[in-house]
């Protein structure tokens, strides 16, 4: 009943929020939005594909990036109003003085470790540390694990899993960083033994390589791991509060569709993620995967963000400390969400 209440409430918001009033008055707010073509930011694809942003009086000028760190560079140069990217890059940007606020979560525990070939076989009947040791001994080399660039969420979660969860030094494996599209290519070409990655790569690789399998999920690697987030420049939030409130409302609405009706969301998502390479059935499967844990509530990821920030400082990918409390602004989400305290059971 709680989910249903949120769903009805989110739909009602399109009529009640200031953004709806802006649209009715033919007023449009243009926002420069950075994103990566990955499933963890699928809310953006749903709200754009379904036309909800137009209805809310929002004109989103989209810029595609290959990685979160690349988006941080754009932020540092003064570009972008709104960002759909990982919490890791968000922390790096804030720590380096870029005045941004995380307004909503997008997903959590979305990273999985998928292995193929002899490494996948080594995990049969072995704990992860033993599997890595067995592969190294039998193959005469360290397993090669592909992932996103240093500082990204997939990279950080991989390092955390190795060092904090299974007690293996990062030097025991060969971590190769690259852009999202190359991770899938490396696995399917046999250039990598495993990847710390996300959907739809997890589903696509398993479909095309019957011997590949996910050997660790997000809850194994970093429990409650924060994933992608919706963030905005503080100046934009101050200048366009009604538009940003409307944007967060559509983010909540899209989250509910992704969570409750993945098949309905799939066509919108496919337009942005592998349209010519992935069929709609695969996108639906990826959206329904155990690694697709969509949520919008920023309160739910704050504690795990602190855990990740502390770890990133320790391994050197976060060069400067970040004030996690200052990074988040939950007031916009709280304003657009109807209270559930008095909801009927």
Short mmCIF file of C-alpha atoms in Angstrom, two decimals:
data_model
loop_
_atom_site.label_atom_id
_atom_site.label_comp_id
_atom_site.label_asym_id
_atom_site.label_seq_id
_atom_site.Cartn_x
_atom_site.Cartn_y
_atom_site.Cartn_z
CA UNK A 1 0.00 0.00 0.00
CA UNK A 2 2.92 2.33 0.71
CA UNK A 3 4.19 1.91 -2.88
CA UNK A 4 0.70 2.52 -4.27
CA UNK A 5 0.33 5.65 -2.16
CA UNK A 6 3.65 6.99 -3.43
CA UNK A 7 2.63 6.20 -7.01
CA UNK A 8 -0.70 8.03 -6.74
CA UNK A 9 0.96 10.89 -4.91
CA UNK A 10 3.66 11.23 -7.52
CA UNK A 11 1.07 11.38 -10.28
CA UNK A 12 -0.86 14.04 -8.41
CA UNK A 13 2.26 16.13 -8.12
CA UNK A 14 2.25 16.89 -11.83
CA UNK A 15 -0.89 18.93 -11.30
CA UNK A 16 -0.05 20.40 -7.90
CA UNK A 17 3.57 21.47 -8.24
CA UNK A 18 4.77 24.89 -9.38
CA UNK A 19 6.24 23.29 -12.48
CA UNK A 20 2.76 22.32 -13.62
CA UNK A 21 1.65 25.91 -13.17
CA UNK A 22 4.63 27.07 -15.23
CA UNK A 23 3.63 24.73 -18.04
CA UNK A 24 0.02 25.91 -17.93
CA UNK A 25 1.24 29.50 -18.23
CA UNK A 26 3.41 28.54 -21.22
CA UNK A 27 6.52 29.31 -19.21
CA UNK A 28 9.50 27.05 -19.85
CA UNK A 29 12.72 26.74 -17.89
CA UNK A 30 15.74 25.51 -19.82
CA UNK A 31 18.24 23.38 -17.92
CA UNK A 32 21.54 21.99 -19.18
CA UNK A 33 21.62 18.36 -18.06
CA UNK A 34 24.60 16.02 -18.06
CA UNK A 35 24.09 12.27 -18.09
CA UNK A 36 25.66 8.93 -18.89
CA UNK A 37 23.80 6.39 -21.08
CA UNK A 38 23.47 3.88 -18.25
CA UNK A 39 20.51 2.29 -16.48
CA UNK A 40 21.20 3.80 -13.03
CA UNK A 41 20.03 7.17 -14.38
CA UNK A 42 16.98 5.69 -16.13
CA UNK A 43 14.64 8.18 -14.44
CA UNK A 44 15.90 10.83 -16.86
CA UNK A 45 15.16 8.61 -19.85
CA UNK A 46 11.64 7.84 -18.63
CA UNK A 47 10.65 11.44 -17.89
CA UNK A 48 12.04 12.65 -21.21
CA UNK A 49 10.66 9.77 -23.25
CA UNK A 50 7.21 9.98 -21.71
CA UNK A 51 7.05 13.73 -22.30
CA UNK A 52 6.65 14.54 -18.63
CA UNK A 53 9.35 17.20 -18.62
CA UNK A 54 7.60 19.10 -21.41
CA UNK A 55 4.34 18.89 -19.49
CA UNK A 56 6.09 20.28 -16.42
CA UNK A 57 7.47 23.27 -18.31
CA UNK A 58 11.04 21.96 -18.46
CA UNK A 59 13.29 22.09 -21.50
CA UNK A 60 16.20 19.75 -20.78
CA UNK A 61 19.23 20.25 -23.00
CA UNK A 62 20.99 16.91 -22.68
CA UNK A 63 24.74 16.35 -22.91
CA UNK A 64 26.02 12.79 -22.94
CA UNK A 65 29.23 11.80 -21.13
CA UNK A 66 31.25 8.58 -21.17
CA UNK A 67 32.00 8.65 -17.43
CA UNK A 68 31.28 10.43 -14.17
CA UNK A 69 34.81 11.88 -13.89
CA UNK A 70 34.36 13.44 -17.35
CA UNK A 71 31.22 15.13 -16.05
CA UNK A 72 33.16 16.43 -13.04
CA UNK A 73 35.58 18.11 -15.45
CA UNK A 74 32.67 19.77 -17.24
CA UNK A 75 31.29 20.95 -13.90
CA UNK A 76 34.63 22.42 -12.92
CA UNK A 77 34.67 24.44 -16.14
CA UNK A 78 31.29 25.96 -15.34
CA UNK A 79 29.12 23.77 -17.55
CA UNK A 80 25.90 21.91 -16.62
CA UNK A 81 22.97 22.87 -14.39
CA UNK A 82 21.77 19.38 -13.51
CA UNK A 83 23.72 16.14 -13.25
CA UNK A 84 22.59 12.53 -13.41
CA UNK A 85 25.71 10.68 -12.33
CA UNK A 86 27.28 8.54 -9.62
CA UNK A 87 27.59 9.58 -6.00
CA UNK A 88 31.36 9.10 -6.29
CA UNK A 89 31.85 11.82 -8.90
CA UNK A 90 29.35 13.98 -7.01
CA UNK A 91 31.56 13.79 -3.92
CA UNK A 92 34.67 14.55 -5.95
CA UNK A 93 33.02 17.63 -7.44
CA UNK A 94 31.84 18.91 -4.06
CA UNK A 95 35.20 18.22 -2.42
CA UNK A 96 36.88 20.27 -5.14
CA UNK A 97 34.72 23.28 -4.49
CA UNK A 98 31.99 22.85 -7.10
CA UNK A 99 28.80 24.03 -5.34
CA UNK A 100 26.36 21.21 -6.07
CA UNK A 101 23.62 19.57 -4.06
CA UNK A 102 22.32 16.00 -4.30
CA UNK A 103 18.54 16.30 -4.29
CA UNK A 104 17.45 12.71 -4.90
CA UNK A 105 18.79 9.19 -5.07
CA UNK A 106 18.35 7.15 -8.25
CA UNK A 107 19.44 3.61 -7.38
CA UNK A 108 21.35 1.61 -4.79
CA UNK A 109 23.30 -1.67 -4.75
CA UNK A 110 23.40 -1.59 -8.56
CA UNK A 111 26.94 -2.87 -9.04
CA UNK A 112 27.64 -6.52 -9.73
CA UNK A 113 30.83 -8.48 -10.36
CA UNK A 114 30.39 -10.66 -13.43
CA UNK A 115 33.03 -13.28 -14.23
CA UNK A 116 33.61 -15.40 -17.32
CA UNK A 117 35.78 -18.31 -18.39
CA UNK A 118 38.24 -19.77 -15.91
CA UNK A 119 37.58 -17.10 -13.30
CA UNK A 120 33.88 -17.95 -13.25
CA UNK A 121 34.85 -21.61 -12.87
CA UNK A 122 37.16 -20.75 -9.98
CA UNK A 123 34.24 -19.31 -8.04
CA UNK A 124 32.49 -22.70 -8.11
CA UNK A 125 32.74 -24.05 -4.58
CA UNK A 126 35.21 -21.37 -3.47
CA UNK A 127 34.87 -18.20 -1.49
CA UNK A 128 35.93 -15.09 -3.46
CA UNK A 129 39.44 -14.84 -1.98
CA UNK A 130 40.10 -18.51 -2.69
CA UNK A 131 38.70 -18.16 -6.22
CA UNK A 132 41.10 -15.31 -7.01
CA UNK A 133 44.03 -17.24 -5.56
CA UNK A 134 43.12 -20.40 -7.49
CA UNK A 135 42.83 -18.52 -10.78
CA UNK A 136 46.19 -16.83 -10.24
CA UNK A 137 47.87 -20.15 -9.49
CA UNK A 138 46.35 -22.14 -12.34
CA UNK A 139 46.56 -19.41 -14.99
CA UNK A 140 49.92 -18.00 -13.99
CA UNK A 141 48.60 -14.45 -13.89
CA UNK A 142 46.30 -12.22 -11.90
CA UNK A 143 42.66 -12.01 -13.00
CA UNK A 144 41.96 -8.95 -15.12
CA UNK A 145 38.90 -7.02 -13.91
CA UNK A 146 37.43 -4.25 -16.05
CA UNK A 147 35.55 -1.36 -14.50
CA UNK A 148 34.80 2.34 -14.86
CA UNK A 149 37.44 5.07 -14.22
CA UNK A 150 39.06 5.79 -10.85
CA UNK A 151 36.65 7.60 -8.55
CA UNK A 152 33.56 6.14 -10.20
CA UNK A 153 31.04 4.10 -8.21
CA UNK A 154 31.87 0.76 -9.95
CA UNK A 155 35.59 1.27 -9.29
CA UNK A 156 35.05 2.26 -5.66
CA UNK A 157 32.69 -0.63 -4.98
CA UNK A 158 35.14 -3.10 -6.52
CA UNK A 159 37.96 -1.82 -4.33
CA UNK A 160 35.73 -1.88 -1.24
CA UNK A 161 34.67 -5.47 -1.95
CA UNK A 162 38.24 -6.62 -2.41
CA UNK A 163 39.76 -4.88 0.58
CA UNK A 164 36.91 -4.64 3.10
CA UNK A 165 34.61 -7.54 2.30
CA UNK A 166 36.90 -10.41 1.24
CA UNK A 167 40.25 -9.25 2.60
CA UNK A 168 42.19 -9.24 -0.67
CA UNK A 169 44.66 -6.50 -1.56
CA UNK A 170 43.79 -4.60 -4.73
CA UNK A 171 47.20 -5.59 -6.13
CA UNK A 172 46.07 -9.23 -6.17
CA UNK A 173 44.04 -8.46 -9.29
CA UNK A 174 44.67 -6.39 -12.40
CA UNK A 175 42.09 -3.58 -12.39
CA UNK A 176 41.66 -2.05 -15.84
CA UNK A 177 39.61 1.16 -16.01
CA UNK A 178 37.67 2.27 -19.08
CA UNK A 179 34.42 3.83 -20.29
CA UNK A 180 31.09 2.04 -19.90
CA UNK A 181 30.79 0.80 -23.49
CA UNK A 182 34.28 -0.68 -23.48
CA UNK A 183 33.61 -2.72 -20.33
CA UNK A 184 31.05 -4.86 -22.16
CA UNK A 185 33.26 -5.14 -25.23
CA UNK A 186 36.24 -6.26 -23.14
CA UNK A 187 34.25 -9.01 -21.47
CA UNK A 188 32.69 -10.35 -24.65
CA UNK A 189 36.01 -10.22 -26.50
CA UNK A 190 37.73 -12.17 -23.73
CA UNK A 191 40.07 -9.28 -22.93
CA UNK A 192 38.87 -9.23 -19.31
CA UNK A 193 38.12 -12.08 -16.92
CA UNK A 194 35.53 -10.12 -14.96
CA UNK A 195 33.95 -6.71 -14.62
CA UNK A 196 32.62 -4.60 -11.79
CA UNK A 197 29.73 -3.09 -13.67
CA UNK A 198 25.99 -2.57 -13.86
CA UNK A 199 22.92 -3.29 -15.94
CA UNK A 200 22.31 -3.78 -18.81
CA UNK A 201 25.90 -5.03 -19.17
CA UNK A 202 25.28 -7.77 -16.59
CA UNK A 203 22.27 -9.11 -18.50
CA UNK A 204 23.74 -8.68 -22.00
CA UNK A 205 26.97 -10.50 -21.18
CA UNK A 206 25.10 -13.42 -19.58
CA UNK A 207 22.85 -13.71 -22.63
CA UNK A 208 25.76 -13.74 -25.07
CA UNK A 209 28.15 -15.82 -22.98
CA UNK A 210 26.38 -18.75 -21.29
CA UNK A 211 29.41 -19.40 -19.09
CA UNK A 212 29.44 -15.88 -17.62
CA UNK A 213 27.76 -15.34 -14.28
CA UNK A 214 27.37 -12.73 -11.57
CA UNK A 215 29.55 -13.86 -8.66
CA UNK A 216 28.82 -10.92 -6.34
CA UNK A 217 25.89 -8.50 -6.12
CA UNK A 218 25.79 -5.02 -4.68
CA UNK A 219 24.73 -6.14 -1.22
CA UNK A 220 27.76 -8.46 -1.15
CA UNK A 221 30.18 -5.81 -2.36
CA UNK A 222 29.14 -2.72 -0.35
CA UNK A 223 25.85 -3.10 1.52
CA UNK A 224 23.37 -0.29 0.82
CA UNK A 225 25.84 1.18 -1.67
CA UNK A 226 24.68 4.51 -3.06
CA UNK A 227 24.65 4.59 -6.82
CA UNK A 228 23.55 7.31 -9.20
CA UNK A 229 21.97 10.52 -7.97
CA UNK A 230 20.18 13.61 -9.21
CA UNK A 231 22.27 16.68 -8.41
CA UNK A 232 22.02 20.37 -9.23
CA UNK A 233 24.17 23.47 -8.98
CA UNK A 234 23.30 25.53 -5.91
CA UNK A 235 22.94 28.67 -8.04
CA UNK A 236 20.40 26.95 -10.29
CA UNK A 237 18.42 25.71 -7.29
CA UNK A 238 18.33 29.26 -5.95
CA UNK A 239 17.44 30.83 -9.30
CA UNK A 240 14.82 28.28 -10.41
CA UNK A 241 13.36 26.66 -7.25
CA UNK A 242 9.99 25.88 -8.84
CA UNK A 243 11.55 24.27 -11.90
CA UNK A 244 13.89 22.15 -9.80
CA UNK A 245 11.01 21.10 -7.58
CA UNK A 246 9.10 20.04 -10.69
CA UNK A 247 12.15 18.12 -11.93
CA UNK A 248 12.43 16.19 -8.67
CA UNK A 249 8.71 15.41 -8.83
CA UNK A 250 9.15 13.86 -12.27
CA UNK A 251 12.18 11.96 -10.97
CA UNK A 252 10.00 10.46 -8.23
CA UNK A 253 7.28 9.64 -10.75
CA UNK A 254 9.78 7.93 -13.05
CA UNK A 255 11.23 5.96 -10.14
CA UNK A 256 7.81 4.53 -9.39
CA UNK A 257 7.39 3.38 -13.00
CA UNK A 258 10.83 1.77 -13.03
CA UNK A 259 10.09 -0.01 -9.79
CA UNK A 260 6.54 -1.12 -10.52
CA UNK A 261 6.23 -1.25 -14.32
CA UNK A 262 9.65 -1.98 -15.83
CA UNK A 263 8.15 -3.25 -19.09
CA UNK A 264 6.35 0.06 -19.54
CA UNK A 265 9.56 1.99 -18.86
CA UNK A 266 11.73 -0.16 -21.14
CA UNK A 267 10.95 1.56 -24.49
CA UNK A 268 11.88 4.96 -23.06
CA UNK A 269 15.09 3.62 -21.56
CA UNK A 270 16.08 1.78 -24.73
CA UNK A 271 16.06 5.06 -26.68
CA UNK A 272 19.04 6.18 -24.60
CA UNK A 273 20.78 2.91 -23.74
CA UNK A 274 21.92 0.73 -26.63
CA UNK A 275 18.98 1.40 -28.93
CA UNK A 276 20.59 -0.31 -31.91
CA UNK A 277 22.36 -2.97 -29.88
CA UNK A 278 19.91 -4.15 -27.23
CA UNK A 279 16.35 -5.32 -27.79
CA UNK A 280 13.46 -4.19 -25.62
CA UNK A 281 13.14 -7.60 -23.96
CA UNK A 282 16.72 -7.37 -22.72
CA UNK A 283 16.15 -3.87 -21.38
CA UNK A 284 13.07 -5.09 -19.51
CA UNK A 285 15.08 -7.96 -18.04
CA UNK A 286 17.81 -5.55 -16.98
CA UNK A 287 15.30 -3.21 -15.34
CA UNK A 288 13.88 -6.20 -13.44
CA UNK A 289 17.31 -7.47 -12.38
CA UNK A 290 18.35 -7.88 -8.72
CA UNK A 291 20.85 -5.10 -9.46
CA UNK A 292 18.16 -2.60 -10.47
CA UNK A 293 17.12 -1.25 -7.09
CA UNK A 294 15.57 2.08 -7.99
CA UNK A 295 14.71 4.60 -5.32
CA UNK A 296 14.41 8.38 -5.07
CA UNK A 297 14.59 9.04 -1.33
CA UNK A 298 17.95 10.75 -0.63
CA UNK A 299 17.67 10.00 3.09
CA UNK A 300 18.18 6.30 2.29
CA UNK A 301 21.71 6.71 0.95
CA UNK A 302 23.30 9.29 3.25
CA UNK A 303 24.88 6.85 5.73
CA UNK A 304 26.31 4.62 2.99
CA UNK A 305 27.62 7.73 1.25
CA UNK A 306 29.63 8.51 4.38
CA UNK A 307 31.04 4.97 4.30
CA UNK A 308 32.00 5.38 0.66
CA UNK A 309 33.52 8.82 1.25
CA UNK A 310 35.69 7.53 4.08
CA UNK A 311 36.89 4.65 1.91
CA UNK A 312 37.60 6.88 -1.08
CA UNK A 313 39.69 9.14 1.12
CA UNK A 314 41.66 6.13 2.33
CA UNK A 315 42.43 4.78 -1.14
CA UNK A 316 43.19 8.22 -2.55
CA UNK A 317 40.42 8.65 -5.13
CA UNK A 318 38.88 11.43 -3.05
CA UNK A 319 41.81 13.80 -2.61
CA UNK A 320 40.00 16.22 -0.33
CA UNK A 321 37.46 15.62 2.45
CA UNK A 322 33.81 16.13 1.59
CA UNK A 323 31.10 17.30 3.97
CA UNK A 324 28.41 14.72 3.22
CA UNK A 325 25.75 16.68 5.11
CA UNK A 326 26.52 19.74 2.97
CA UNK A 327 26.45 17.63 -0.20
CA UNK A 328 22.82 16.63 0.33
CA UNK A 329 19.74 18.85 0.30
CA UNK A 330 16.74 16.69 1.15
CA UNK A 331 14.31 19.61 1.44
CA UNK A 332 13.21 19.51 -2.19
CA UNK A 333 12.42 15.80 -2.07
CA UNK A 334 10.61 16.25 1.25
CA UNK A 335 8.55 19.08 -0.25
CA UNK A 336 7.37 17.11 -3.27
CA UNK A 337 6.62 13.84 -1.49
CA UNK A 338 3.22 13.51 0.19
CA UNK A 339 3.43 12.50 3.82
CA UNK A 340 2.77 8.80 4.36
CA UNK A 341 2.51 8.99 8.12
CA UNK A 342 -1.28 9.14 8.05
CA UNK A 343 -1.78 7.01 4.96
CA UNK A 344 -4.34 4.24 5.18
CA UNK A 345 -2.74 0.81 5.72
#
